[in-house]
Coordinates of C-alpha atoms in Angstrom, one line a residue:
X1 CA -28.1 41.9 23.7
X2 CA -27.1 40.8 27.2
X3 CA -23.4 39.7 28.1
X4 CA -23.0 36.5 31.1
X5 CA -24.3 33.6 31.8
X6 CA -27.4 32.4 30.0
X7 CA -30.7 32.1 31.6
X8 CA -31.8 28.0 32.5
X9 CA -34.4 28.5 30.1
X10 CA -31.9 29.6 27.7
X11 CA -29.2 27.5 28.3
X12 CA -31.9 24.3 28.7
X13 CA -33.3 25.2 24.8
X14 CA -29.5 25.2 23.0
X15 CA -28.0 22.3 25.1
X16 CA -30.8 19.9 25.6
X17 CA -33.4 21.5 22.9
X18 CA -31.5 19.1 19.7
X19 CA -32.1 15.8 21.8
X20 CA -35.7 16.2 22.7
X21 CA -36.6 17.0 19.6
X22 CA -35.0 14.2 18.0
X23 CA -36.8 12.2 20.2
X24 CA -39.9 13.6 19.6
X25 CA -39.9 12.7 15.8
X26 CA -38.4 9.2 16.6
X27 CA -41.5 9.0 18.4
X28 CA -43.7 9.7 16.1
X29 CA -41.5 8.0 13.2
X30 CA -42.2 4.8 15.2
X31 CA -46.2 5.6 15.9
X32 CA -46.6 6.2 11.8
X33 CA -44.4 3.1 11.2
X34 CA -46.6 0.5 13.9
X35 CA -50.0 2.5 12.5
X36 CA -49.2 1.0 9.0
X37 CA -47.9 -2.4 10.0
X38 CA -51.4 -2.6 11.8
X39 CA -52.8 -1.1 8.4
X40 CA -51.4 -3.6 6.3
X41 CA -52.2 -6.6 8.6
X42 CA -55.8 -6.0 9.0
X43 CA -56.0 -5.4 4.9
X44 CA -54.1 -8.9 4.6
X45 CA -56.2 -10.6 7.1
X46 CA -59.3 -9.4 5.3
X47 CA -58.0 -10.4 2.2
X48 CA -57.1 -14.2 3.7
X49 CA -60.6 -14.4 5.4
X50 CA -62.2 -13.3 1.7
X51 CA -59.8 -16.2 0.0
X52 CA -61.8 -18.4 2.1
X53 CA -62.6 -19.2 5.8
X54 CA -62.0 -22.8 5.7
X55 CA -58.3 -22.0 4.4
X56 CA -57.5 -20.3 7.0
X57 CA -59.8 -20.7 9.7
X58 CA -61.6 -18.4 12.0
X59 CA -59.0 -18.5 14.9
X60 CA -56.0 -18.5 13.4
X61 CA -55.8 -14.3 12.1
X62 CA -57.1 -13.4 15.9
X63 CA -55.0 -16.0 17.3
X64 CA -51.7 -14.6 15.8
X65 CA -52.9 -10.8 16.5
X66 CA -53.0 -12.1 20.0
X67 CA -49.8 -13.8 20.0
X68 CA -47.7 -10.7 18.6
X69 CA -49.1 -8.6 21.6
X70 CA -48.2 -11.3 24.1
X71 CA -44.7 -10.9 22.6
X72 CA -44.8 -7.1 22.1
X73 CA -45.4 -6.9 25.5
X74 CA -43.6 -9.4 27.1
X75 CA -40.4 -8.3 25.2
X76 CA -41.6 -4.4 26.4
X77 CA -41.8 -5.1 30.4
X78 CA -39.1 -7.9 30.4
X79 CA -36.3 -5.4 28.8
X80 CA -33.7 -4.4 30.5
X81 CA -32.4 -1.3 30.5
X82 CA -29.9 -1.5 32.8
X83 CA -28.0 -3.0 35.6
X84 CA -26.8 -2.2 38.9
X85 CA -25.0 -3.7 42.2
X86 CA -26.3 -4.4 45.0
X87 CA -25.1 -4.1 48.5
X88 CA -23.3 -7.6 48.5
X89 CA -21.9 -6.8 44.9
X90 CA -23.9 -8.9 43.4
X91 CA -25.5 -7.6 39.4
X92 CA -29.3 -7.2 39.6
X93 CA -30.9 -6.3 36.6
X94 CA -33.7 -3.7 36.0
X95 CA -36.7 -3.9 33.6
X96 CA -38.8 -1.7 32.7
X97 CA -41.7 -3.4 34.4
X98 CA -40.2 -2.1 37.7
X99 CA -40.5 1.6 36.7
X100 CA -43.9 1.5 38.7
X101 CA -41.9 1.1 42.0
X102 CA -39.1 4.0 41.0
X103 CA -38.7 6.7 43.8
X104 CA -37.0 9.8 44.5
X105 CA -36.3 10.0 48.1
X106 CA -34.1 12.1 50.5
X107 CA -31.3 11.5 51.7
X108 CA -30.8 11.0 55.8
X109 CA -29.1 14.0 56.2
X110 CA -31.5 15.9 54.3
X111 CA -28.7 17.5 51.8
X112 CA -29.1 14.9 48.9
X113 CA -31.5 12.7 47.5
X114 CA -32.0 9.1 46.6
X115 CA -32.7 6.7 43.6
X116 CA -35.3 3.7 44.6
X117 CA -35.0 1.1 42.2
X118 CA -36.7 -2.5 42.0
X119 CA -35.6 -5.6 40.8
X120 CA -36.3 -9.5 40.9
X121 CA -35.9 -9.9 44.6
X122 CA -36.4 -6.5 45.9
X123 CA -35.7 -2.4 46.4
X124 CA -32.2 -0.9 45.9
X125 CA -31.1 2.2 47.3
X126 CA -28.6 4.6 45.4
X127 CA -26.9 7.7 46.0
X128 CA -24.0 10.0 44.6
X129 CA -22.4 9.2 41.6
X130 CA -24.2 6.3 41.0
X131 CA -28.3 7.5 41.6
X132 CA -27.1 10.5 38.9
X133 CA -25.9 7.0 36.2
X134 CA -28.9 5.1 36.7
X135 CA -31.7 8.0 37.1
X136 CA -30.5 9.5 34.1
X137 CA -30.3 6.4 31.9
X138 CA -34.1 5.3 33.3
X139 CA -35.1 9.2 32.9
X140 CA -33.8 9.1 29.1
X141 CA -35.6 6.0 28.4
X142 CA -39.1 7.3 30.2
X143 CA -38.9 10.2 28.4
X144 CA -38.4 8.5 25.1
X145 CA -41.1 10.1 23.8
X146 CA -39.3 13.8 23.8
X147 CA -41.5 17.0 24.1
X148 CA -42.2 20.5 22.7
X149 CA -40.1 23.8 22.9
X150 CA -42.7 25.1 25.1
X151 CA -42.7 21.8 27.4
X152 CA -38.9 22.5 28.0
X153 CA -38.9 26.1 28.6
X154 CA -41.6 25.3 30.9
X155 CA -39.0 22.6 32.5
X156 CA -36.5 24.6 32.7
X157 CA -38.5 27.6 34.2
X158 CA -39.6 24.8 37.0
X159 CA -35.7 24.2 38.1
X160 CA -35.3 27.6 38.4
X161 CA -37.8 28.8 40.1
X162 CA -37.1 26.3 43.0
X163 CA -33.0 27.6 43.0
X164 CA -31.1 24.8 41.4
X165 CA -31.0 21.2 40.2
X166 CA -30.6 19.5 43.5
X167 CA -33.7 21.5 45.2
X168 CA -35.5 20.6 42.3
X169 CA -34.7 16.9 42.4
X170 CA -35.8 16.8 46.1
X171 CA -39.3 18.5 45.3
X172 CA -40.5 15.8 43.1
X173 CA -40.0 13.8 45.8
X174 CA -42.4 16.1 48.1
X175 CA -44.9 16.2 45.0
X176 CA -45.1 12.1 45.0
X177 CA -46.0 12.5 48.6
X178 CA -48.3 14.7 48.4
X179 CA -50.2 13.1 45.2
X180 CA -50.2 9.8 46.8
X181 CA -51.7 11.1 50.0
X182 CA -54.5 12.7 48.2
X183 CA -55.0 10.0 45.2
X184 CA -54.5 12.4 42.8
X185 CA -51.6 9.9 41.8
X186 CA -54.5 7.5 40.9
X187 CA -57.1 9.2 39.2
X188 CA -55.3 12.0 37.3
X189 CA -54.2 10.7 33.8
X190 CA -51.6 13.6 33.6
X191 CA -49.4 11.6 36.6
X192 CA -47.6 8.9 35.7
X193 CA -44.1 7.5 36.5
X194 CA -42.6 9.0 39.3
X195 CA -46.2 10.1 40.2
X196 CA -44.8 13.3 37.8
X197 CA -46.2 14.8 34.5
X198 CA -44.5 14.3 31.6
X199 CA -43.3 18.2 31.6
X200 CA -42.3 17.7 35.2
X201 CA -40.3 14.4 34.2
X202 CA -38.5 16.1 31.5
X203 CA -37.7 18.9 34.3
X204 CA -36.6 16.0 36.3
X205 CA -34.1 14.3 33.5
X206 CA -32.5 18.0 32.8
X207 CA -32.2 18.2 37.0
X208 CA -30.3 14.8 37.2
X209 CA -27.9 16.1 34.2
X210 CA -27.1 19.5 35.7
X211 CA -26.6 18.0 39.6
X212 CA -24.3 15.5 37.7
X213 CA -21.9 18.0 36.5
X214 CA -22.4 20.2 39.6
X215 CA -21.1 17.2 41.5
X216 CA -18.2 16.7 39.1
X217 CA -16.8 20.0 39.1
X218 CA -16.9 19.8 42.9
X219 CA -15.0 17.3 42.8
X220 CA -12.7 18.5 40.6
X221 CA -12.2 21.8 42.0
X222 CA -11.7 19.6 45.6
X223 CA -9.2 17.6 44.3
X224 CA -7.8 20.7 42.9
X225 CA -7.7 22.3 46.0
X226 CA -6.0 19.3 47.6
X227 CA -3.1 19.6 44.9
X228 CA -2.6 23.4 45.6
X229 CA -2.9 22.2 49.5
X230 CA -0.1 20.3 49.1
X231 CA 2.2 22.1 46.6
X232 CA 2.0 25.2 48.9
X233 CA 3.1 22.6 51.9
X234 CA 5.8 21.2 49.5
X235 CA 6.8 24.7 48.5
X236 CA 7.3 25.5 52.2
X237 CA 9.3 22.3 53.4
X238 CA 11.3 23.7 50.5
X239 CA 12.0 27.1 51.5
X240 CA 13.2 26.1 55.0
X241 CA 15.5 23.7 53.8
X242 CA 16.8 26.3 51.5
X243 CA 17.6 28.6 54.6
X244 CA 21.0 29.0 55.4
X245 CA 21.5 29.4 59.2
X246 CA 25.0 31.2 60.0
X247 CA 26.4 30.8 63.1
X248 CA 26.7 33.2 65.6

């Protein structure tokens, strides 16, 4: 039995473990439920075509396959998850046919990171408070599909070994370089969005949570600091005031 703080690993299994999961067997809930749709349409289709051809003609069954995957995926890429402000404060929306152009980059003064987003008319920059809203919210969505117990120990194992959230955020930044400079971004299945794999994606969504709180408490505890700053200022003001001077 060991007494302290619990191990990432650890820590990453009970807090985030529940949600993954559930995603994973959405996932596959969803898979089983489109496999028999596309079970049951082909049997009706072959029943129609059996009925007779001339009732139902040759084009129409392939025609309206065709139409429900125009509409499958233009509802898919035309989505939008979310929305975001732009630099004049106007609303720009993002769909999930921009994820191609999503990067992590870091930050001028080499101490943070970035969020590049796309949208109708063009990139979007975000930092702070607001790259942690919008990363996580894309991440959760990318990794819709959830993953295994061993696929987030193996996460959780990558934060780690690089030292914390924020080290690890800015090294998938590095790994997208590096991929894209040797193609490996285009020909290896395993990358995809993000130029990441899926385990290092999930790494990547558990990074942007924990940096989030990390910057919370910071500035928390500043603020906090700022209070104490000032009661102790207050507290002095208060004992001169409350010194009698006698005179001599």
């Amino acid at each position: 039995m060991r007494v302290g703080k619990p191990l990432l690993p650890e820590f990453a299994a009970w807090r985030y473990g529940a949600r993954i999961r559930s995603r994973r067997w959405r996932a596959a809930g969803l898979t089983a439920a489109g496999l028999a749709a596309t079970g049951v349409a082909m049997v009706g289709g072959t029943v129609l075509l059996a009925a007779g051809v001339a009732a139902v003609g040759l084009g129409i069954v392939p025609a309206a396959f065709s139409s429900l995957a125009w509409l499958d995926e233009k509802y898919t890429h035309d989505r939008v998850l979310t929305r975001v402000r732009d630099e004049d404060g106007h609303l720009r929306s993002l769909k999930l046919r921009h994820f191609a152009r999503l990067e992590i980059a870091m930050a001028e003064n080499q101490a943070g990171w970035k969020f590049r987003v796309a949208h109708e008319t063009g990139m979007l920059e975000l930092e702070g408070s607001e790259a942690t809203r919008v990363a996580g919210h894309i991440l959760a969505h990318i990794n819709r599909s959830g993953g295994t117990p061993a696929q987030l120990g193996d996460a959780a194992r990558r934060i780690t070994a690089l030292g914390d959230a924020e080290r690890y955020i800015r090294h998938t930044s590095e790994l997208r370089e590096t991929r894209r400079y040797s193609r490996s971004i285009f020909w290896n299945d395993d990358v995809g969005v993000l130029g990441l794999t899926q385990t290092e994606r999930l790494a990547l969504e558990i990074a942007v949570h924990e940096d989030a709180e990390r910057r919370m408490i910071r500035t928390e505890l500043t603020a906090l600091e700022s209070a104490w700053r000032d009661a102790e200022e207050i507290a002095a003001i208060s004992d001169t005031l409350m010194i009698v001077h006698r005179p001599e």
